[in-house]
Amino acid sequence: MSAAEELIEFIDASPSPFHACATAAARLDAAGFRRVEESAEWSDAGPRAYAVRDGSLVAWSAPERVGRSMPFRIIGAHTDSPNLRIKPQPDLSRAGAHLLAVEVYGGVLFNTWLDRDLGLSGRVALRGGEIRLVKIDRAVARIPQLAIHLDRDVNNGLSLNPQQHLVPLWSLDQGDFHGFLTHEIGAAEGDVVFWDLMLHDTNPGAVIGRDLEFISAPRLDNLCSCWAAIDALTEAVSSGAINVVALFDHEEIGSSSNRGASSPLLESTLERITLGLGGGREEWRRALAGSVCLSADMAHATHPNYSERHEPNHWIALNRGPVVKTNVSERYATDAASVSQFMEACAGGGVPLQHFVSRNDMPCGSTIGPITAARLGIRTFDLGAPQLAMHSARELMGAADADLYRRALTTFFANSTT
């Protein structure tokens, strides 16, 4: 398959952060990585291993000859995307229809969830402590838009109240979401205790355009980075650093959770790797001093219909390579010391790079980059593949950029001096 087709396959298999970790874990297993539990002893984990904490995953690959204070080359990304999540008591009835009460997760573009066939994914907790993944890819719900006949001014500006208007229709005969879910997963009545469930677009990703130059898919932000990072980890060989991939949940809501970038997850993993090599706290601190993190998160391409919203001298084109993201207010962590050697390595490897900064009158978003830099005190820079329609239920990127992005991340891992 082409890189674009491989990316689509990864995204279609990963409608929730929990599925994204399972998909990444399957690829790591196939590449010879060993799964370890956080509660287990890691001294015999081996040079290529990974651990999963709910919707987050950390994996590492050490060279054959490794010292006790060997630095880390880290790629950080996130598994979550803005969406609509099922409330604990979701059954609603209005005007003879049964609806599902949902809660908005992250910075959702409300209108993009209208008139889409929606499936259900996530995980459920069953009686006795079992946690089971759920992936219902058939369309079970839809949020129909109000007809123009009933809102003649809609084309002058659509205003949606998320409590009133983002409520999916899913049944006419009966509600009983709990009973429906129990039946769908094959559980016994009363076995479902709680759930972390969300809606997703059931339409699979596709390569589109006159010359098949675009990828249309949900969750490009940020499963594209997760896919590219895992592929880079399994392919790259480094002799001077331990390569690490950290895929975090909850970036879209601030990263403050037990498995977000603000948690000790990455920090404790790096320390345990050093301890497993026979080093102590001194060796771990020395390792951090020589480490670098590439924060991999998607970037804004210049929108042809809204070019005035972009910085004039920093227009970003699709299919022209990954984007180095800079913000002097530290919304991105890039600076000269952190990114320059990576840029040289990409130039030497034939990987083109672009540069993004926001307009002075328009604040930019942020990433896990500044969080990681502040928590670990290591050099960090931000990089992403360019895309349009970020945070839409369905997004757009260049087909050629999938391979260029993967090559850039592989270059980062393969060049231990970057």
CSV table of C-alpha atoms in Angstrom, one decimal:
chain,number,residue,atom,x,y,z
A,1,MET,CA,0.0,0.0,0.0
A,2,SER,CA,1.0,3.6,-0.4
A,3,ALA,CA,1.7,5.7,2.7
A,4,ALA,CA,-1.6,7.4,2.3
A,5,GLU,CA,-3.5,4.0,2.2
A,6,GLU,CA,-1.5,2.8,5.2
A,7,LEU,CA,-2.4,5.9,7.2
A,8,ILE,CA,-6.1,5.5,6.3
A,9,GLU,CA,-6.0,1.9,7.4
A,10,PHE,CA,-4.6,3.0,10.8
A,11,ILE,CA,-7.2,5.7,11.2
A,12,ASP,CA,-10.2,3.5,10.2
A,13,ALA,CA,-9.1,1.0,12.8
A,14,SER,CA,-8.8,3.6,15.6
A,15,PRO,CA,-12.1,5.5,16.2
A,16,SER,CA,-11.2,6.1,19.9
A,17,PRO,CA,-7.9,6.7,21.8
A,18,PHE,CA,-8.2,3.2,23.2
A,19,HIS,CA,-8.4,1.7,19.8
A,20,ALA,CA,-5.5,3.9,18.6
A,21,CYS,CA,-3.4,2.4,21.3
A,22,ALA,CA,-4.5,-1.1,20.4
A,23,THR,CA,-3.7,-0.5,16.7
A,24,ALA,CA,-0.3,0.9,17.6
A,25,ALA,CA,0.3,-2.0,19.9
A,26,ALA,CA,-0.5,-4.5,17.2
A,27,ARG,CA,2.0,-2.9,14.9
A,28,LEU,CA,4.7,-2.9,17.6
A,29,ASP,CA,4.0,-6.6,18.3
A,30,ALA,CA,4.4,-7.4,14.6
A,31,ALA,CA,7.8,-5.6,14.7
A,32,GLY,CA,9.1,-7.6,17.6
A,33,PHE,CA,8.4,-5.2,20.5
A,34,ARG,CA,7.5,-6.7,23.9
A,35,ARG,CA,4.5,-5.4,25.9
A,36,VAL,CA,5.3,-4.8,29.6
A,37,GLU,CA,2.9,-3.9,32.4
A,38,GLU,CA,3.6,-0.8,34.5
A,39,SER,CA,3.2,-2.8,37.7
A,40,ALA,CA,5.7,-5.4,36.5
A,41,GLU,CA,9.5,-5.5,36.8
A,42,TRP,CA,11.2,-4.0,33.7
A,43,SER,CA,14.7,-5.3,34.2
A,44,ASP,CA,14.2,-8.0,31.5
A,45,ALA,CA,12.0,-5.9,29.2
A,46,GLY,CA,14.6,-6.1,26.4
A,47,PRO,CA,15.7,-3.4,24.0
A,48,ARG,CA,12.3,-2.9,22.3
A,49,ALA,CA,9.3,-2.7,24.5
A,50,TYR,CA,6.1,-0.7,25.2
A,51,ALA,CA,3.6,0.0,27.9
A,52,VAL,CA,-0.1,1.0,27.6
A,53,ARG,CA,-2.0,3.1,30.1
A,54,ASP,CA,-5.7,3.3,28.9
A,55,GLY,CA,-5.6,5.6,25.9
A,56,SER,CA,-1.9,6.4,26.1
A,57,LEU,CA,1.1,4.4,25.0
A,58,VAL,CA,4.9,4.7,25.5
A,59,ALA,CA,7.3,2.6,23.4
A,60,TRP,CA,11.1,2.5,23.1
A,61,SER,CA,13.9,1.0,21.1
A,62,ALA,CA,17.4,1.0,22.4
A,63,PRO,CA,20.5,0.4,20.2
A,64,GLU,CA,22.6,-2.8,20.6
A,65,ARG,CA,25.3,-1.0,22.6
A,66,VAL,CA,23.7,1.3,25.2
A,67,GLY,CA,25.2,3.2,28.1
A,68,ARG,CA,23.7,3.9,31.5
A,69,SER,CA,23.2,7.6,30.7
A,70,MET,CA,22.3,7.3,27.0
A,71,PRO,CA,20.1,10.2,26.0
A,72,PHE,CA,16.6,9.9,24.6
A,73,ARG,CA,15.1,10.9,21.2
A,74,ILE,CA,11.4,11.3,21.9
A,75,ILE,CA,8.5,11.8,19.6
A,76,GLY,CA,5.3,12.9,21.4
A,77,ALA,CA,1.8,12.8,19.9
A,78,HIS,CA,-1.8,12.4,21.1
A,79,THR,CA,-4.4,9.8,20.5
A,80,ASP,CA,-7.6,11.9,21.1
A,81,SER,CA,-9.6,14.0,18.8
A,82,PRO,CA,-12.5,16.4,19.4
A,83,ASN,CA,-15.8,14.5,19.3
A,84,LEU,CA,-19.1,13.8,21.0
A,85,ARG,CA,-19.2,11.5,24.0
A,86,ILE,CA,-22.1,9.6,25.5
A,87,LYS,CA,-23.3,10.8,28.9
A,88,PRO,CA,-23.8,8.3,31.8
A,89,GLN,CA,-27.6,8.6,31.5
A,90,PRO,CA,-28.1,9.2,27.8
A,91,ASP,CA,-31.7,8.4,27.1
A,92,LEU,CA,-33.8,11.3,26.0
A,93,SER,CA,-37.2,11.5,24.3
A,94,ARG,CA,-38.6,14.5,22.3
A,95,ALA,CA,-41.4,14.8,19.8
A,96,GLY,CA,-41.8,11.1,19.5
A,97,ALA,CA,-38.1,10.4,18.9
A,98,HIS,CA,-35.5,8.8,21.1
A,99,LEU,CA,-32.2,10.7,21.4
A,100,LEU,CA,-28.7,10.2,22.9
A,101,ALA,CA,-27.4,12.8,25.3
A,102,VAL,CA,-23.8,13.6,24.5
A,103,GLU,CA,-21.1,15.8,26.0
A,104,VAL,CA,-18.8,17.9,23.8
A,105,TYR,CA,-15.2,16.8,24.1
A,106,GLY,CA,-12.5,19.3,23.0
A,107,GLY,CA,-12.7,22.0,20.5
A,108,VAL,CA,-15.4,20.5,18.2
A,109,LEU,CA,-16.5,22.3,15.0
A,110,PHE,CA,-20.2,21.8,15.8
A,111,ASN,CA,-21.7,22.0,12.3
A,112,THR,CA,-19.4,19.3,10.9
A,113,TRP,CA,-21.2,16.7,13.0
A,114,LEU,CA,-24.5,17.4,11.4
A,115,ASP,CA,-26.0,15.0,8.8
A,116,ARG,CA,-23.3,12.3,9.3
A,117,ASP,CA,-23.8,8.6,9.8
A,118,LEU,CA,-22.4,8.0,13.3
A,119,GLY,CA,-21.1,4.9,14.9
A,120,LEU,CA,-20.1,4.1,18.5
A,121,SER,CA,-16.7,3.3,19.9
A,122,GLY,CA,-14.7,3.4,23.1
A,123,ARG,CA,-14.7,1.0,26.1
A,124,VAL,CA,-17.0,-0.4,28.7
A,125,ALA,CA,-16.3,-1.6,32.3
A,126,LEU,CA,-18.1,-4.9,33.1
A,127,ARG,CA,-18.9,-6.3,36.4
A,128,GLY,CA,-15.9,-8.1,37.9
A,129,GLY,CA,-13.4,-5.6,36.6
A,130,GLU,CA,-13.2,-6.5,32.9
A,131,ILE,CA,-12.6,-3.7,30.5
A,132,ARG,CA,-13.7,-4.3,26.9
A,133,LEU,CA,-13.2,-2.3,23.7
A,134,VAL,CA,-16.3,-1.4,21.8
A,135,LYS,CA,-16.4,-0.6,18.0
A,136,ILE,CA,-19.8,-0.4,16.3
A,137,ASP,CA,-19.1,0.7,12.8
A,138,ARG,CA,-22.6,0.6,11.5
A,139,ALA,CA,-24.5,3.9,11.6
A,140,VAL,CA,-26.6,3.9,14.8
A,141,ALA,CA,-27.1,7.7,15.1
A,142,ARG,CA,-27.4,10.9,13.2
A,143,ILE,CA,-27.8,14.6,14.0
A,144,PRO,CA,-30.2,16.0,11.3
A,145,GLN,CA,-29.9,19.7,10.5
A,146,LEU,CA,-32.9,21.9,10.5
A,147,ALA,CA,-34.4,22.4,7.0
A,148,ILE,CA,-33.8,25.8,5.4
A,149,HIS,CA,-37.6,26.3,5.2
A,150,LEU,CA,-37.6,26.5,9.0
A,151,ASP,CA,-34.6,28.8,9.2
A,152,ARG,CA,-34.4,31.1,6.2
A,153,ASP,CA,-31.4,33.0,7.6
A,154,VAL,CA,-29.2,29.9,8.1
A,155,ASN,CA,-26.9,30.7,5.3
A,156,ASN,CA,-26.1,34.1,7.0
A,157,GLY,CA,-24.7,32.2,9.9
A,158,LEU,CA,-25.5,28.9,11.6
A,159,SER,CA,-25.7,29.1,15.4
A,160,LEU,CA,-25.8,25.8,17.3
A,161,ASN,CA,-26.4,25.4,21.0
A,162,PRO,CA,-24.5,22.1,21.9
A,163,GLN,CA,-27.0,21.2,24.7
A,164,GLN,CA,-30.1,21.7,22.4
A,165,HIS,CA,-28.9,21.1,18.8
A,166,LEU,CA,-26.1,18.5,19.0
A,167,VAL,CA,-28.3,15.6,20.3
A,168,PRO,CA,-28.2,12.6,18.0
A,169,LEU,CA,-31.4,10.8,16.9
A,170,TRP,CA,-31.0,7.0,17.2
A,171,SER,CA,-34.4,5.3,17.6
A,172,LEU,CA,-38.1,5.7,17.2
A,173,ASP,CA,-39.3,2.5,18.9
A,174,GLN,CA,-37.4,2.7,22.2
A,175,GLY,CA,-34.5,4.3,24.0
A,176,ASP,CA,-32.7,2.1,26.5
A,177,PHE,CA,-29.1,2.7,25.5
A,178,HIS,CA,-27.9,0.5,28.4
A,179,GLY,CA,-29.8,-2.5,27.0
A,180,PHE,CA,-28.7,-1.8,23.4
A,181,LEU,CA,-25.0,-1.7,24.5
A,182,THR,CA,-25.3,-4.8,26.6
A,183,HIS,CA,-26.8,-6.7,23.6
A,184,GLU,CA,-24.2,-5.3,21.1
A,185,ILE,CA,-21.2,-6.5,23.2
A,186,GLY,CA,-22.7,-9.8,24.1
A,187,ALA,CA,-22.8,-9.1,27.8
A,188,ALA,CA,-25.3,-10.4,30.4
A,189,GLU,CA,-28.0,-8.1,31.7
A,190,GLY,CA,-26.6,-6.0,34.5
A,191,ASP,CA,-23.0,-6.6,33.5
A,192,VAL,CA,-22.3,-3.1,32.1
A,193,VAL,CA,-21.1,-0.9,35.0
A,194,PHE,CA,-19.8,2.2,33.2
A,195,TRP,CA,-18.5,3.3,29.8
A,196,ASP,CA,-16.2,5.7,28.0
A,197,LEU,CA,-18.0,5.9,24.7
A,198,MET,CA,-17.9,8.4,21.8
A,199,LEU,CA,-19.4,8.9,18.4
A,200,HIS,CA,-17.4,8.6,15.2
A,201,ASP,CA,-18.1,9.1,11.4
A,202,THR,CA,-18.7,5.7,9.9
A,203,ASN,CA,-17.6,6.8,6.4
A,204,PRO,CA,-14.1,5.4,5.9
A,205,GLY,CA,-11.1,7.5,4.9
A,206,ALA,CA,-10.3,7.9,1.2
A,207,VAL,CA,-7.7,9.2,-1.2
A,208,ILE,CA,-9.5,11.8,-3.3
A,209,GLY,CA,-8.9,14.7,-5.7
A,210,ARG,CA,-8.5,14.9,-9.5
A,211,ASP,CA,-5.1,13.3,-9.3
A,212,LEU,CA,-5.6,11.5,-6.0
A,213,GLU,CA,-3.6,14.1,-4.2
A,214,PHE,CA,-5.6,14.5,-1.0
A,215,ILE,CA,-6.5,12.3,2.0
A,216,SER,CA,-10.1,12.8,3.4
A,217,ALA,CA,-10.5,11.2,6.8
A,218,PRO,CA,-11.6,11.8,10.3
A,219,ARG,CA,-9.1,12.2,13.2
A,220,LEU,CA,-6.1,13.2,11.0
A,221,ASP,CA,-5.4,15.4,14.0
A,222,ASN,CA,-3.6,13.6,15.5
A,223,LEU,CA,-3.7,10.0,14.4
A,224,CYS,CA,-1.5,10.9,11.4
A,225,SER,CA,1.2,11.8,13.9
A,226,CYS,CA,0.6,8.6,15.9
A,227,TRP,CA,0.9,6.5,12.7
A,228,ALA,CA,4.0,8.2,11.5
A,229,ALA,CA,5.7,8.0,14.9
A,230,ILE,CA,5.0,4.2,15.3
A,231,ASP,CA,6.3,3.5,11.8
A,232,ALA,CA,9.4,5.6,12.4
A,233,LEU,CA,10.1,3.8,15.7
A,234,THR,CA,9.9,0.4,14.0
A,235,GLU,CA,12.0,1.3,11.0
A,236,ALA,CA,14.7,3.7,12.3
A,237,VAL,CA,18.0,2.5,13.7
A,238,SER,CA,20.0,4.7,16.1
A,239,SER,CA,23.4,4.1,17.6
A,240,GLY,CA,23.6,7.1,19.9
A,241,ALA,CA,20.2,7.4,21.6
A,242,ILE,CA,17.2,5.5,22.9
A,243,ASN,CA,14.3,6.2,20.6
A,244,VAL,CA,11.0,6.8,22.4
A,245,VAL,CA,7.4,7.3,21.2
A,246,ALA,CA,4.9,8.7,23.7
A,247,LEU,CA,1.2,8.8,22.5
A,248,PHE,CA,-0.9,10.7,25.1
A,249,ASP,CA,-4.6,10.9,25.6
A,250,HIS,CA,-6.5,14.1,26.6
A,251,GLU,CA,-4.4,16.6,24.7
A,252,GLU,CA,-7.6,18.2,23.3
A,253,ILE,CA,-8.8,19.0,26.8
A,254,GLY,CA,-5.5,20.3,28.3
A,255,SER,CA,-3.5,17.1,29.1
A,256,SER,CA,-4.2,17.2,32.8
A,257,SER,CA,-5.0,13.6,33.6
A,258,ASN,CA,-3.4,10.4,34.8
A,259,ARG,CA,-2.4,9.7,31.2
A,260,GLY,CA,-2.0,13.1,29.6
A,261,ALA,CA,1.2,14.9,28.8
A,262,SER,CA,1.1,16.7,32.1
A,263,SER,CA,1.1,13.4,34.0
A,264,PRO,CA,4.3,11.6,35.2
A,265,LEU,CA,3.8,8.9,32.5
A,266,LEU,CA,6.7,9.8,30.2
A,267,GLU,CA,9.0,11.0,33.0
A,268,SER,CA,8.6,7.8,35.0
A,269,THR,CA,9.0,5.6,31.9
A,270,LEU,CA,12.3,7.3,30.9
A,271,GLU,CA,13.6,6.9,34.5
A,272,ARG,CA,12.7,3.2,34.6
A,273,ILE,CA,14.5,2.7,31.3
A,274,THR,CA,17.6,4.2,32.7
A,275,LEU,CA,17.3,2.2,35.9
A,276,GLY,CA,16.9,-0.9,33.8
A,277,LEU,CA,20.2,-0.2,32.1
A,278,GLY,CA,21.9,-0.1,35.5
A,279,GLY,CA,22.0,3.6,35.9
A,280,GLY,CA,20.8,5.7,38.9
A,281,ARG,CA,19.3,9.1,39.3
A,282,GLU,CA,22.5,10.8,38.3
A,283,GLU,CA,22.7,8.9,35.1
A,284,TRP,CA,19.0,9.6,34.4
A,285,ARG,CA,19.5,13.3,34.8
A,286,ARG,CA,22.5,13.2,32.5
A,287,ALA,CA,20.5,11.3,30.0
A,288,LEU,CA,17.7,14.0,30.1
A,289,ALA,CA,20.3,16.8,29.6
A,290,GLY,CA,21.2,15.3,26.3
A,291,SER,CA,17.7,14.4,25.2
A,292,VAL,CA,15.4,16.1,22.6
A,293,CYS,CA,11.7,15.8,22.0
A,294,LEU,CA,9.9,16.3,18.7
A,295,SER,CA,6.3,17.2,19.5
A,296,ALA,CA,4.3,15.8,16.5
A,297,ASP,CA,1.0,17.5,16.0
A,298,MET,CA,-0.8,18.5,12.8
A,299,ALA,CA,-0.3,22.0,11.4
A,300,HIS,CA,-2.6,24.5,9.6
A,301,ALA,CA,-2.2,24.6,5.8
A,302,THR,CA,-3.1,28.0,4.3
A,303,HIS,CA,-6.8,27.8,3.5
A,304,PRO,CA,-7.4,29.1,-0.1
A,305,ASN,CA,-10.8,30.5,0.8
A,306,TYR,CA,-9.5,32.3,4.0
A,307,SER,CA,-5.9,33.2,3.1
A,308,GLU,CA,-6.3,36.5,5.0
A,309,ARG,CA,-6.4,34.5,8.2
A,310,HIS,CA,-2.8,33.4,7.7
A,311,GLU,CA,0.6,35.1,8.2
A,312,PRO,CA,1.4,36.4,4.6
A,313,ASN,CA,5.1,35.4,4.5
A,314,HIS,CA,4.5,31.9,6.0
A,315,TRP,CA,1.9,30.4,3.7
A,316,ILE,CA,1.8,26.6,4.0
A,317,ALA,CA,1.0,24.3,1.0
A,318,LEU,CA,-0.3,20.8,1.0
A,319,ASN,CA,2.1,18.1,-0.4
A,320,ARG,CA,5.1,20.4,0.3
A,321,GLY,CA,6.4,18.7,3.4
A,322,PRO,CA,6.1,18.9,7.2
A,323,VAL,CA,5.8,22.2,9.1
A,324,VAL,CA,8.1,23.5,11.8
A,325,LYS,CA,5.8,25.5,14.2
A,326,THR,CA,7.1,28.5,16.0
A,327,ASN,CA,5.5,30.8,18.6
A,328,VAL,CA,7.6,33.2,20.8
A,329,SER,CA,4.9,33.0,23.6
A,330,GLU,CA,5.8,29.3,23.9
A,331,ARG,CA,2.6,28.0,22.7
A,332,TYR,CA,5.0,25.9,20.6
A,333,ALA,CA,8.4,24.9,22.0
A,334,THR,CA,10.6,25.4,18.9
A,335,ASP,CA,13.8,27.4,19.2
A,336,ALA,CA,17.1,27.5,17.5
A,337,ALA,CA,18.9,25.1,19.8
A,338,SER,CA,16.2,22.5,19.6
A,339,VAL,CA,15.3,22.4,15.9
A,340,SER,CA,18.4,23.4,13.9
A,341,GLN,CA,20.2,20.0,13.7
A,342,PHE,CA,16.9,18.3,12.8
A,343,MET,CA,16.4,20.8,9.9
A,344,GLU,CA,20.0,20.1,8.7
A,345,ALA,CA,19.3,16.3,8.8
A,346,CYS,CA,16.0,16.7,6.8
A,347,ALA,CA,17.8,18.9,4.2
A,348,GLY,CA,20.5,16.2,3.9
A,349,GLY,CA,17.8,13.5,3.5
A,350,GLY,CA,15.8,15.3,0.9
A,351,VAL,CA,12.8,16.0,3.2
A,352,PRO,CA,11.4,19.5,2.6
A,353,LEU,CA,10.2,21.6,5.5
A,354,GLN,CA,7.9,24.6,5.8
A,355,HIS,CA,7.5,27.2,8.6
A,356,PHE,CA,4.3,28.2,10.4
A,357,VAL,CA,3.7,31.2,12.7
A,358,SER,CA,0.4,32.8,13.5
A,359,ARG,CA,-0.7,36.3,12.7
A,360,ASN,CA,0.0,38.8,15.5
A,361,ASP,CA,-3.7,39.5,15.9
A,362,MET,CA,-4.7,35.9,16.0
A,363,PRO,CA,-3.7,33.5,18.9
A,364,CYS,CA,-2.5,30.1,17.9
A,365,GLY,CA,-3.3,26.7,19.5
A,366,SER,CA,-0.8,24.7,21.5
A,367,THR,CA,0.6,21.2,21.8
A,368,ILE,CA,2.2,18.8,24.2
A,369,GLY,CA,5.5,20.3,23.3
A,370,PRO,CA,5.6,23.1,25.8
A,371,ILE,CA,4.2,20.8,28.5
A,372,THR,CA,7.0,18.2,27.8
A,373,ALA,CA,9.7,20.9,27.7
A,374,ALA,CA,8.5,22.3,31.1
A,375,ARG,CA,8.0,18.9,32.8
A,376,LEU,CA,11.3,17.3,31.7
A,377,GLY,CA,13.5,20.3,31.1
A,378,ILE,CA,14.6,19.0,27.7
A,379,ARG,CA,15.0,20.7,24.3
A,380,THR,CA,11.8,20.4,22.4
A,381,PHE,CA,10.4,21.5,19.0
A,382,ASP,CA,7.1,21.3,17.3
A,383,LEU,CA,6.5,19.7,13.9
A,384,GLY,CA,3.3,18.7,12.0
A,385,ALA,CA,1.9,17.7,8.7
A,386,PRO,CA,-0.2,20.4,7.1
A,387,GLN,CA,-3.9,20.0,6.9
A,388,LEU,CA,-7.2,21.8,6.3
A,389,ALA,CA,-10.4,21.6,8.4
A,390,MET,CA,-8.7,20.9,11.6
A,391,HIS,CA,-11.1,19.7,14.4
A,392,SER,CA,-13.8,19.0,11.8
A,393,ALA,CA,-15.5,15.6,12.0
A,394,ARG,CA,-13.7,15.0,8.7
A,395,GLU,CA,-10.4,16.6,7.8
A,396,LEU,CA,-8.2,17.0,4.7
A,397,MET,CA,-4.4,16.7,4.1
A,398,GLY,CA,-2.1,16.1,1.1
A,399,ALA,CA,-1.5,12.4,0.1
A,400,ALA,CA,2.2,13.0,-0.5
A,401,ASP,CA,2.6,14.6,3.0
A,402,ALA,CA,1.9,11.3,4.7
A,403,ASP,CA,5.1,9.8,3.4
A,404,LEU,CA,7.1,13.0,3.8
A,405,TYR,CA,5.9,13.3,7.4
A,406,ARG,CA,6.9,9.7,8.2
A,407,ARG,CA,10.3,10.2,6.6
A,408,ALA,CA,10.9,13.3,8.7
A,409,LEU,CA,10.1,11.4,11.9
A,410,THR,CA,12.3,8.5,10.8
A,411,THR,CA,15.1,11.0,10.1
A,412,PHE,CA,14.8,12.4,13.6
A,413,PHE,CA,15.2,8.9,15.1
A,414,ALA,CA,17.9,7.7,12.7
A,415,ASN,CA,20.2,10.8,13.4
A,416,SER,CA,21.1,10.6,17.0
A,417,THR,CA,22.9,14.0,16.9
A,418,THR,CA,19.6,15.9,16.0
